[in-house]
Amino acid sequence: MSRAPSVKPLVRSSIIEGVGRVVLSDVEENNVLTRRLVDEAIAAHDALAGEGVRVAVLAAEGSAWCGGGDFKAKREPGVPPAALELFSTLNGSPMVWIAAVHAPVLGAGMHLASACLRVLMADDAWMSVPGWSEGRFPGPLTAELARIIGHRRAVRLAMTEERIEAVECLRLGLADAVVPARDLQGSAQRLGRDLLAADESALAAARQAWSRRLETPPGQGPHP
C-alpha cells in the first residue's frame, strides 16, 4: 500500500529565548499571499499566541520576503482577498511583531510589513508597489501606506512602481532600521529580547497604538 506524498509546510514557527518566530517558506512562489500560505501563517500566529508569546519575528526564506497578493486566485464578489485576513490578524494580534525583511517586498507584502510594530531591513532589500503598468491601482495598500508616509508619496509609489531601496525605506518610515544582511536575523532576535525585557504595560500600549496607527481614541486627551 503506497503512502500519500507528504505536503511540505509553507510556514514554520518556533520559540527561541521566549521570542516567537514565524517564517514564510513558500520559496517556489516567492511567498505570494495565497489562501494556503495565509491559513498556515494564521495558524502559526494562533499557536504562538496560545503559548503566551508576547513578541514575535516575522521572517521569510527565498528570493522574496513577500511577492505580494495572489492575483491568480479566483475572486468572489464581496469576499476580500485572503491576504487581508493575515493583515487583520497581525494588526489585532496580542503579540508585538517584528518584520525581519531579508529580500524584496512587493505590493501587499508592504501591507504585511506595515502591520508589524517594528521593521528591520537588510541593507540589500527593497520594496515596490507593482501593478500600475498592468492597469492596477492598489487602493487598500495605498491607503495603508498613506497613513505612514503621507498621501502624495503613497500615491506616487503606486503610480510609478518605483523600487525603494532599504535606506530610502528607512527615510520614509517604511522601516525603522537597516542592518547588514548577515546580521538581520540576529538583530531581530536581539530586538525581540529587548522588547521582552520592556515594561509589559508600556509594550502593550505601544502595540495597541500602532494597531490604530497612533490615533488618539475619541474622548482621550493628550498624555505627558
Coordinates of N, CA and C in Angstrom, one line a residue:
M1 N 0.9 -1.2 0.0 CA 0.0 0.0 0.0 C 0.9 1.2 0.0
S2 N 0.7 2.1 -1.0 CA 1.5 3.3 -1.1 C 1.0 4.4 -0.2
R3 N 2.0 5.2 0.3 CA 1.7 6.3 1.2 C 1.4 7.5 0.3
A4 N 0.5 8.4 0.8 CA 0.2 9.6 0.1 C 1.5 10.5 0.3
P5 N 1.9 11.2 -0.7 CA 3.1 12.1 -0.5 C 2.8 13.2 0.5
S6 N 3.8 13.4 1.4 CA 3.7 14.4 2.4 C 3.7 15.8 1.8
V7 N 3.0 16.7 2.4 CA 2.9 18.1 1.8 C 3.8 19.0 2.7
K8 N 4.7 19.6 2.0 CA 5.7 20.4 2.7 C 5.0 21.7 3.2
P9 N 5.2 22.0 4.5 CA 4.6 23.2 5.1 C 5.1 24.5 4.4
L10 N 4.3 25.5 4.2 CA 4.7 26.7 3.6 C 5.1 27.7 4.7
V11 N 4.8 27.4 6.0 CA 5.1 28.3 7.1 C 5.7 27.5 8.2
R12 N 6.7 28.0 8.8 CA 7.3 27.3 10.0 C 7.2 28.3 11.2
S13 N 7.1 27.7 12.4 CA 7.1 28.6 13.6 C 8.0 27.9 14.7
S14 N 8.5 28.7 15.6 CA 9.2 28.2 16.7 C 9.3 29.3 17.8
I15 N 9.8 29.0 18.9 CA 10.0 29.9 20.0 C 11.5 29.8 20.5
I16 N 12.2 30.9 20.4 CA 13.6 31.0 20.7 C 13.8 32.0 21.8
E17 N 14.3 31.6 23.0 CA 14.5 32.5 24.1 C 13.3 33.4 24.4
G18 N 12.1 32.8 24.3 CA 10.9 33.5 24.6 C 10.3 34.3 23.4
V19 N 11.1 34.4 22.4 CA 10.7 35.2 21.2 C 10.1 34.3 20.1
G20 N 8.9 34.5 19.7 CA 8.3 33.7 18.7 C 8.9 34.0 17.3
R21 N 8.8 33.0 16.5 CA 9.3 33.2 15.1 C 8.4 32.5 14.1
V22 N 8.0 33.2 13.1 CA 7.2 32.7 12.0 C 7.9 32.9 10.7
V23 N 8.2 31.9 10.0 CA 9.0 32.0 8.7 C 8.1 31.6 7.5
L24 N 7.9 32.5 6.6 CA 7.2 32.2 5.4 C 8.2 31.5 4.5
S25 N 7.9 30.3 4.0 CA 8.9 29.5 3.3 C 8.3 28.9 2.0
D26 N 7.4 29.6 1.3 CA 6.9 29.2 0.0 C 7.9 29.7 -1.0
V27 N 9.1 29.2 -1.1 CA 10.2 29.7 -1.9 C 9.8 29.7 -3.4
E28 N 9.2 28.6 -3.8 CA 8.9 28.5 -5.2 C 7.9 29.5 -5.7
E29 N 7.1 30.0 -4.9 CA 6.1 31.1 -5.3 C 6.4 32.4 -4.7
N30 N 7.7 32.6 -4.2 CA 8.1 33.9 -3.7 C 7.2 34.4 -2.6
N31 N 6.7 33.5 -1.8 CA 5.9 33.9 -0.6 C 4.7 34.8 -1.0
V32 N 4.1 34.5 -2.2 CA 2.9 35.2 -2.5 C 1.8 34.8 -1.5
L33 N 0.9 35.8 -1.2 CA 0.0 35.5 -0.1 C -1.2 34.7 -0.6
T34 N -1.0 33.5 -0.9 CA -2.1 32.6 -1.3 C -3.0 32.2 -0.1
R35 N -4.1 31.6 -0.5 CA -5.0 31.1 0.6 C -4.3 30.2 1.5
R36 N -3.5 29.2 1.0 CA -2.9 28.2 1.8 C -1.8 28.9 2.7
L37 N -1.0 29.8 2.1 CA 0.1 30.4 2.9 C -0.6 31.2 4.0
V38 N -1.6 32.0 3.7 CA -2.3 32.8 4.7 C -2.9 31.9 5.8
D39 N -3.5 30.8 5.5 CA -4.1 29.9 6.5 C -3.0 29.4 7.4
E40 N -1.9 29.0 6.8 CA -0.8 28.4 7.7 C -0.2 29.5 8.5
A41 N 0.0 30.7 8.0 CA 0.5 31.8 8.8 C -0.4 32.2 10.0
I42 N -1.7 32.2 9.7 CA -2.6 32.5 10.8 C -2.6 31.4 11.9
A43 N -2.5 30.1 11.4 CA -2.4 29.0 12.4 C -1.2 29.1 13.2
A44 N -0.1 29.5 12.6 CA 1.2 29.7 13.3 C 1.0 30.8 14.4
H45 N 0.4 31.9 13.9 CA 0.2 33.0 14.9 C -0.6 32.5 16.0
D46 N -1.7 31.8 15.8 CA -2.6 31.4 16.9 C -1.9 30.4 17.8
A47 N -1.0 29.6 17.3 CA -0.3 28.7 18.1 C 0.6 29.4 19.1
L48 N 1.3 30.4 18.5 CA 2.2 31.2 19.4 C 1.5 32.0 20.4
A49 N 0.3 32.6 20.0 CA -0.5 33.3 21.0 C -1.0 32.3 22.1
G50 N -1.3 31.1 21.7 CA -1.8 30.1 22.7 C -0.7 29.8 23.7
E51 N 0.6 29.9 23.3 CA 1.7 29.6 24.2 C 2.1 30.8 25.1
G52 N 1.3 31.9 24.9 CA 1.6 33.1 25.7 C 2.7 34.0 25.2
V53 N 3.2 33.8 24.0 CA 4.2 34.6 23.4 C 3.8 36.0 23.3
R54 N 4.7 36.9 23.7 CA 4.4 38.4 23.7 C 5.1 39.1 22.5
V55 N 6.2 38.6 22.0 CA 6.9 39.2 21.0 C 7.3 38.2 20.0
A56 N 7.1 38.5 18.7 CA 7.4 37.5 17.6 C 8.1 38.2 16.4
V57 N 8.9 37.4 15.7 CA 9.6 37.9 14.5 C 8.9 37.2 13.3
L58 N 8.6 38.0 12.3 CA 8.0 37.6 11.0 C 9.2 37.6 10.0
A59 N 9.7 36.4 9.6 CA 10.8 36.3 8.7 C 10.3 35.6 7.4
A60 N 11.2 35.3 6.5 CA 10.9 34.6 5.3 C 12.2 34.0 4.7
E61 N 12.0 33.0 3.8 CA 13.1 32.4 3.1 C 12.9 32.6 1.6
G62 N 13.9 32.5 0.8 CA 13.8 32.6 -0.6 C 14.2 34.0 -1.2
S63 N 14.0 34.1 -2.5 CA 14.4 35.3 -3.2 C 13.5 36.5 -3.0
A64 N 12.4 36.4 -2.3 CA 11.5 37.5 -1.9 C 11.0 37.3 -0.5
W65 N 10.9 38.4 0.3 CA 10.3 38.3 1.6 C 8.8 38.1 1.4
C66 N 8.2 38.8 0.5 CA 6.8 38.5 0.1 C 6.6 39.1 -1.3
G67 N 6.0 38.2 -2.1 CA 5.8 38.6 -3.5 C 4.5 39.3 -3.8
G68 N 3.8 39.6 -2.7 CA 2.5 40.3 -2.9 C 1.3 39.5 -2.8
G69 N 0.2 40.0 -3.3 CA -1.1 39.3 -3.2 C -1.2 38.2 -4.3
D70 N -2.2 37.4 -4.2 CA -2.3 36.3 -5.1 C -3.3 36.7 -6.2
F71 N -2.8 37.2 -7.3 CA -3.7 37.6 -8.4 C -4.2 36.5 -9.3
K72 N -3.7 35.3 -9.0 CA -4.2 34.1 -9.8 C -5.5 33.6 -9.1
A73 N -5.7 33.9 -7.8 CA -6.8 33.4 -7.1 C -8.2 33.9 -7.7
K74 N -9.1 33.0 -7.7 CA -10.5 33.4 -8.2 C -11.1 34.2 -7.1
R75 N -11.6 35.4 -7.5 CA -12.2 36.3 -6.6 C -13.8 36.2 -6.7
E76 N -14.3 36.2 -5.5 CA -15.8 36.1 -5.4 C -16.3 37.5 -4.9
P77 N -17.4 38.0 -5.5 CA -17.9 39.3 -5.2 C -18.2 39.4 -3.7
G78 N -17.7 40.5 -3.1 CA -17.9 40.7 -1.6 C -17.0 39.9 -0.7
V79 N -16.1 39.1 -1.2 CA -15.2 38.3 -0.4 C -13.8 38.9 -0.6
P80 N -13.2 39.4 0.5 CA -11.9 40.1 0.4 C -10.8 39.1 0.1
P81 N -9.7 39.5 -0.4 CA -8.6 38.6 -0.7 C -8.1 38.0 0.6
A82 N -7.5 36.8 0.5 CA -7.0 36.1 1.7 C -6.0 36.9 2.5
A83 N -5.2 37.7 1.7 CA -4.2 38.5 2.4 C -4.7 39.4 3.4
L84 N -5.9 40.0 3.2 CA -6.5 40.9 4.2 C -6.7 40.2 5.5
E85 N -7.0 38.9 5.5 CA -7.2 38.2 6.8 C -5.9 38.2 7.6
L86 N -4.8 38.0 6.9 CA -3.5 38.0 7.6 C -3.1 39.3 8.1
F87 N -3.4 40.4 7.3 CA -3.1 41.8 7.8 C -3.9 42.0 9.1
S88 N -5.2 41.6 9.0 CA -6.1 41.9 10.2 C -5.6 41.1 11.4
T89 N -5.2 39.9 11.2 CA -4.7 39.0 12.3 C -3.5 39.7 13.0
L90 N -2.5 40.1 12.2 CA -1.3 40.7 12.8 C -1.7 42.1 13.4
N91 N -2.6 42.8 12.8 CA -2.9 44.1 13.3 C -3.6 44.0 14.7
G92 N -4.4 43.0 14.9 CA -5.1 42.8 16.1 C -4.5 41.8 17.0
S93 N -3.2 41.4 16.7 CA -2.5 40.4 17.5 C -2.2 40.8 18.9
P94 N -2.2 39.9 19.9 CA -1.8 40.2 21.2 C -0.3 40.3 21.3
M95 N 0.4 39.9 20.3 CA 1.9 40.0 20.3 C 2.4 41.2 19.5
V96 N 3.6 41.6 19.9 CA 4.3 42.7 19.2 C 5.1 42.0 18.1
W97 N 4.9 42.4 16.9 CA 5.6 41.8 15.7 C 6.7 42.6 15.2
I98 N 7.8 41.9 14.9 CA 9.0 42.5 14.2 C 9.1 41.9 12.9
A99 N 9.1 42.7 11.8 CA 9.4 42.2 10.5 C 10.9 42.2 10.2
A100 N 11.4 41.0 9.9 CA 12.8 40.9 9.5 C 12.9 40.7 8.0
V101 N 13.1 41.8 7.3 CA 13.0 41.8 5.8 C 14.3 41.5 5.2
H102 N 14.5 40.4 4.6 CA 15.8 40.0 4.0 C 15.9 40.2 2.5
A103 N 14.8 40.4 1.8 CA 14.8 40.4 0.4 C 13.6 41.3 -0.1
P104 N 13.4 41.4 -1.4 CA 12.4 42.3 -1.9 C 11.0 42.1 -1.3
V105 N 10.3 43.2 -1.2 CA 8.9 43.1 -0.7 C 8.0 43.8 -1.7
L106 N 7.0 43.1 -2.3 CA 6.2 43.6 -3.4 C 4.8 43.8 -2.9
G107 N 4.2 44.9 -3.4 CA 2.7 45.1 -3.2 C 2.2 44.8 -1.9
A108 N 1.3 43.8 -1.8 CA 0.6 43.5 -0.5 C 1.6 43.1 0.6
G109 N 2.8 42.7 0.2 CA 3.9 42.4 1.2 C 4.2 43.7 2.0
M110 N 4.1 44.8 1.4 CA 4.3 46.1 2.1 C 3.3 46.3 3.2
H111 N 2.1 45.9 2.9 CA 1.0 46.0 3.9 C 1.2 45.0 5.0
L112 N 1.8 43.8 4.7 CA 2.1 42.9 5.7 C 3.2 43.4 6.6
A113 N 4.2 44.0 6.1 CA 5.3 44.6 6.9 C 4.8 45.7 7.8
S114 N 3.9 46.5 7.2 CA 3.4 47.7 8.0 C 2.5 47.3 9.2
A115 N 2.0 46.0 9.1 CA 1.2 45.5 10.3 C 2.1 45.2 11.5
C116 N 3.4 45.1 11.2 CA 4.3 44.9 12.3 C 4.8 46.2 13.0
L117 N 4.9 46.2 14.3 CA 5.3 47.4 15.0 C 6.7 47.9 14.6
R118 N 7.6 46.9 14.5 CA 9.0 47.2 14.1 C 9.3 46.5 12.8
V119 N 10.1 47.2 12.0 CA 10.5 46.6 10.7 C 12.0 46.8 10.5
L120 N 12.7 45.7 10.5 CA 14.2 45.7 10.3 C 14.4 45.3 8.8
M121 N 15.3 46.0 8.1 CA 15.5 45.6 6.7 C 17.0 45.3 6.5
A122 N 17.3 44.3 5.7 CA 18.7 44.1 5.3 C 19.1 45.2 4.3
D123 N 20.3 45.5 4.3 CA 20.8 46.7 3.5 C 20.6 46.5 2.0
D124 N 20.4 45.2 1.6 CA 20.2 45.0 0.1 C 18.8 44.6 -0.2
A125 N 17.9 44.8 0.8 CA 16.4 44.5 0.5 C 15.8 45.8 -0.1
W126 N 14.6 45.7 -0.7 CA 13.9 46.8 -1.2 C 12.4 46.5 -1.3
M127 N 11.7 47.6 -1.5 CA 10.2 47.5 -1.6 C 9.7 48.1 -2.9
S128 N 8.5 47.7 -3.4 CA 8.0 48.3 -4.6 C 6.5 48.0 -4.6
V129 N 5.7 48.9 -5.3 CA 4.3 48.7 -5.5 C 4.1 48.4 -7.0
P130 N 4.0 47.1 -7.4 CA 3.8 46.8 -8.8 C 2.3 46.9 -9.2
G131 N 2.0 46.9 -10.5 CA 0.6 46.8 -10.9 C 0.2 48.0 -11.8
W132 N 0.8 49.2 -11.7 CA 0.3 50.3 -12.4 C 0.5 50.1 -13.9
S133 N 1.6 49.5 -14.4 CA 1.8 49.2 -15.8 C 0.9 48.2 -16.3
E134 N 0.2 47.4 -15.4 CA -0.7 46.4 -15.8 C -2.2 46.8 -15.6
G135 N -2.3 48.1 -15.3 CA -3.7 48.7 -15.2 C -4.3 48.5 -13.8
R136 N -3.5 48.3 -12.8 CA -4.0 48.1 -11.4 C -3.5 49.3 -10.5
F137 N -4.5 49.8 -9.7 CA -4.1 50.8 -8.7 C -4.6 50.1 -7.4
P138 N -3.6 49.8 -6.5 CA -3.9 49.1 -5.2 C -4.4 50.1 -4.2
G139 N -5.7 50.3 -4.2 CA -6.3 51.3 -3.2 C -6.1 51.0 -1.8
P140 N -6.4 49.7 -1.3 CA -6.2 49.4 0.1 C -4.7 49.6 0.6
L141 N -3.8 49.1 -0.3 CA -2.4 49.3 0.1 C -2.0 50.7 0.1
T142 N -2.4 51.5 -0.9 CA -2.0 52.9 -1.0 C -2.6 53.6 0.3
A143 N -3.8 53.3 0.7 CA -4.4 53.9 1.9 C -3.5 53.6 3.1
E144 N -3.1 52.3 3.2 CA -2.2 51.9 4.4 C -0.9 52.7 4.3
L145 N -0.3 52.8 3.2 CA 1.0 53.5 3.1 C 0.8 54.9 3.4
A146 N -0.3 55.5 3.0 CA -0.6 56.9 3.2 C -0.6 57.3 4.7
R147 N -1.0 56.3 5.5 CA -1.0 56.5 7.0 C 0.4 56.6 7.6
I148 N 1.4 56.1 6.8 CA 2.7 56.0 7.3 C 3.6 57.1 6.7
I149 N 3.5 57.2 5.3 CA 4.4 58.1 4.6 C 3.7 59.3 4.0
G150 N 2.4 59.4 4.2 CA 1.7 60.6 3.6 C 1.0 60.2 2.3
H151 N 0.0 61.0 2.0 CA -0.9 60.6 0.9 C -0.2 60.8 -0.5
R152 N 0.5 61.9 -0.7 CA 1.0 62.1 -2.0 C 2.2 61.1 -2.3
R153 N 3.0 60.9 -1.3 CA 4.1 59.9 -1.5 C 3.5 58.5 -1.8
A154 N 2.5 58.1 -1.1 CA 1.9 56.8 -1.3 C 1.3 56.7 -2.7
V155 N 0.6 57.7 -3.1 CA 0.1 57.7 -4.5 C 1.2 57.6 -5.5
R156 N 2.2 58.4 -5.3 CA 3.4 58.4 -6.3 C 4.0 57.0 -6.4
L157 N 4.2 56.3 -5.2 CA 4.7 55.0 -5.3 C 3.8 54.0 -6.0
A158 N 2.5 54.2 -5.8 CA 1.6 53.3 -6.5 C 1.5 53.5 -8.0
M159 N 1.8 54.7 -8.4 CA 1.7 55.1 -9.8 C 3.0 55.0 -10.6
T160 N 4.1 54.7 -9.9 CA 5.4 54.7 -10.6 C 6.1 53.4 -10.6
E161 N 5.7 52.5 -9.7 CA 6.3 51.2 -9.5 C 7.8 51.3 -9.1
E162 N 8.1 52.4 -8.5 CA 9.5 52.8 -8.1 C 10.0 51.7 -7.2
R163 N 11.3 51.4 -7.3 CA 12.0 50.5 -6.4 C 12.6 51.3 -5.3
I164 N 12.1 51.0 -4.1 CA 12.5 51.8 -2.9 C 13.6 51.0 -2.1
E165 N 14.8 51.5 -2.2 CA 15.9 50.8 -1.5 C 15.8 50.9 0.0
A166 N 16.5 50.0 0.7 CA 16.3 50.0 2.1 C 16.6 51.3 2.8
V167 N 17.6 52.0 2.4 CA 17.9 53.3 3.0 C 16.8 54.3 2.8
E168 N 16.2 54.3 1.6 CA 15.0 55.2 1.4 C 13.8 54.7 2.2
C169 N 13.6 53.4 2.3 CA 12.6 52.9 3.2 C 12.7 53.4 4.6
L170 N 14.0 53.5 5.1 CA 14.2 54.0 6.4 C 13.9 55.5 6.5
R171 N 14.3 56.2 5.5 CA 14.0 57.7 5.5 C 12.5 57.9 5.4
L172 N 11.7 57.1 4.7 CA 10.3 57.4 4.6 C 9.5 56.9 5.8
G173 N 10.1 56.0 6.6 CA 9.4 55.4 7.7 C 8.8 54.1 7.4
L174 N 9.1 53.5 6.3 CA 8.6 52.1 6.0 C 9.4 51.1 6.8
A175 N 10.6 51.5 7.2 CA 11.4 50.6 8.1 C 12.0 51.5 9.2
D176 N 12.3 50.9 10.3 CA 12.9 51.7 11.4 C 14.4 51.4 11.6
A177 N 14.9 50.4 10.9 CA 16.4 50.1 11.0 C 16.8 49.4 9.7
V178 N 18.0 49.7 9.3 CA 18.6 48.9 8.2 C 20.0 48.4 8.7
V179 N 20.2 47.1 8.5 CA 21.3 46.4 9.1 C 22.0 45.6 8.0
P180 N 23.3 45.2 8.1 CA 23.9 44.3 7.1 C 23.1 43.0 7.0
A181 N 23.0 42.5 5.8 CA 22.2 41.3 5.6 C 22.6 40.2 6.5
R182 N 23.9 40.0 6.7 CA 24.3 38.9 7.5 C 23.9 39.0 9.0
D183 N 23.6 40.3 9.4 CA 23.2 40.5 10.8 C 21.7 40.6 11.0
L184 N 20.9 40.4 10.0 CA 19.5 40.7 10.1 C 18.8 39.8 11.1
Q185 N 18.9 38.5 11.0 CA 18.2 37.6 11.9 C 18.7 37.8 13.3
G186 N 20.0 37.9 13.5 CA 20.5 38.2 14.9 C 20.0 39.5 15.5
S187 N 19.9 40.5 14.6 CA 19.4 41.8 15.1 C 17.9 41.7 15.5
A188 N 17.2 41.0 14.7 CA 15.7 40.8 15.0 C 15.6 40.1 16.3
Q189 N 16.4 39.0 16.5 CA 16.3 38.3 17.8 C 16.7 39.1 19.0
R190 N 17.7 39.9 18.8 CA 18.1 40.8 19.9 C 17.1 41.8 20.2
L191 N 16.5 42.4 19.2 CA 15.4 43.3 19.4 C 14.2 42.7 20.1
G192 N 13.9 41.4 19.7 CA 12.8 40.7 20.4 C 13.1 40.5 21.9
R193 N 14.3 40.2 22.2 CA 14.7 40.0 23.6 C 14.6 41.3 24.4
D194 N 15.0 42.4 23.7 CA 15.0 43.7 24.4 C 13.5 44.1 24.6
L195 N 12.6 43.8 23.7 CA 11.2 44.2 23.9 C 10.6 43.3 25.0
L196 N 11.0 42.1 25.1 CA 10.5 41.2 26.2 C 10.9 41.8 27.5
A197 N 12.0 42.4 27.6 CA 12.5 43.0 28.9 C 11.9 44.3 29.2
A198 N 11.1 44.9 28.3 CA 10.5 46.2 28.5 C 9.3 46.0 29.4
D199 N 8.8 47.1 30.0 CA 7.6 47.1 30.8 C 6.5 46.6 30.0
E200 N 5.8 45.6 30.6 CA 4.7 44.9 29.8 C 3.6 45.8 29.5
S201 N 3.2 46.7 30.4 CA 2.1 47.6 30.1 C 2.4 48.6 29.0
A202 N 3.7 49.1 29.0 CA 4.1 50.0 28.0 C 4.2 49.4 26.7
L203 N 4.6 48.1 26.6 CA 4.7 47.4 25.4 C 3.3 47.1 24.8
A204 N 2.4 46.8 25.7 CA 1.0 46.6 25.2 C 0.4 47.9 24.7
A205 N 0.7 49.0 25.3 CA 0.2 50.3 24.9 C 0.8 50.7 23.5
A206 N 2.1 50.4 23.3 CA 2.7 50.6 22.0 C 2.1 49.8 20.9
R207 N 1.8 48.5 21.2 CA 1.2 47.6 20.2 C -0.2 48.1 19.9
Q208 N -1.0 48.5 20.9 CA -2.3 49.0 20.6 C -2.3 50.3 19.9
A209 N -1.4 51.1 20.2 CA -1.3 52.4 19.5 C -1.0 52.2 18.0
W210 N -0.1 51.3 17.8 CA 0.3 51.0 16.4 C -0.9 50.4 15.6
S211 N -1.6 49.5 16.3 CA -2.8 48.9 15.6 C -3.8 50.0 15.2
R212 N -3.8 51.1 15.9 CA -4.6 52.3 15.4 C -3.8 53.3 14.7
R213 N -2.6 52.9 14.3 CA -1.6 53.8 13.7 C -1.5 55.1 14.5
L214 N -1.5 54.9 15.8 CA -1.1 56.0 16.7 C -2.2 57.1 16.8
E215 N -3.4 56.8 16.4 CA -4.5 57.8 16.5 C -5.0 57.8 18.0
T216 N -5.3 59.0 18.5 CA -5.8 59.1 19.8 C -7.3 58.8 19.8
P217 N -7.7 57.8 20.6 CA -9.1 57.4 20.7 C -10.0 58.6 21.1
P218 N -11.2 58.7 20.6 CA -12.1 59.8 20.9 C -12.3 59.8 22.4
G219 N -12.4 61.1 22.9 CA -12.6 61.2 24.4 C -11.4 61.2 25.2
Q220 N -10.2 60.9 24.6 CA -9.0 60.9 25.4 C -8.1 62.1 24.9
G221 N -7.6 62.8 25.9 CA -6.8 64.0 25.6 C -5.3 63.6 25.5
P222 N -4.4 64.5 25.3 CA -3.0 64.2 25.2 C -2.5 63.7 26.6
H223 N -1.5 62.9 26.5 CA -0.8 62.4 27.7 C 0.6 62.9 27.8
P224 N 1.1 63.1 29.0 CA 2.5 63.6 29.1 C 3.5 62.5 28.6

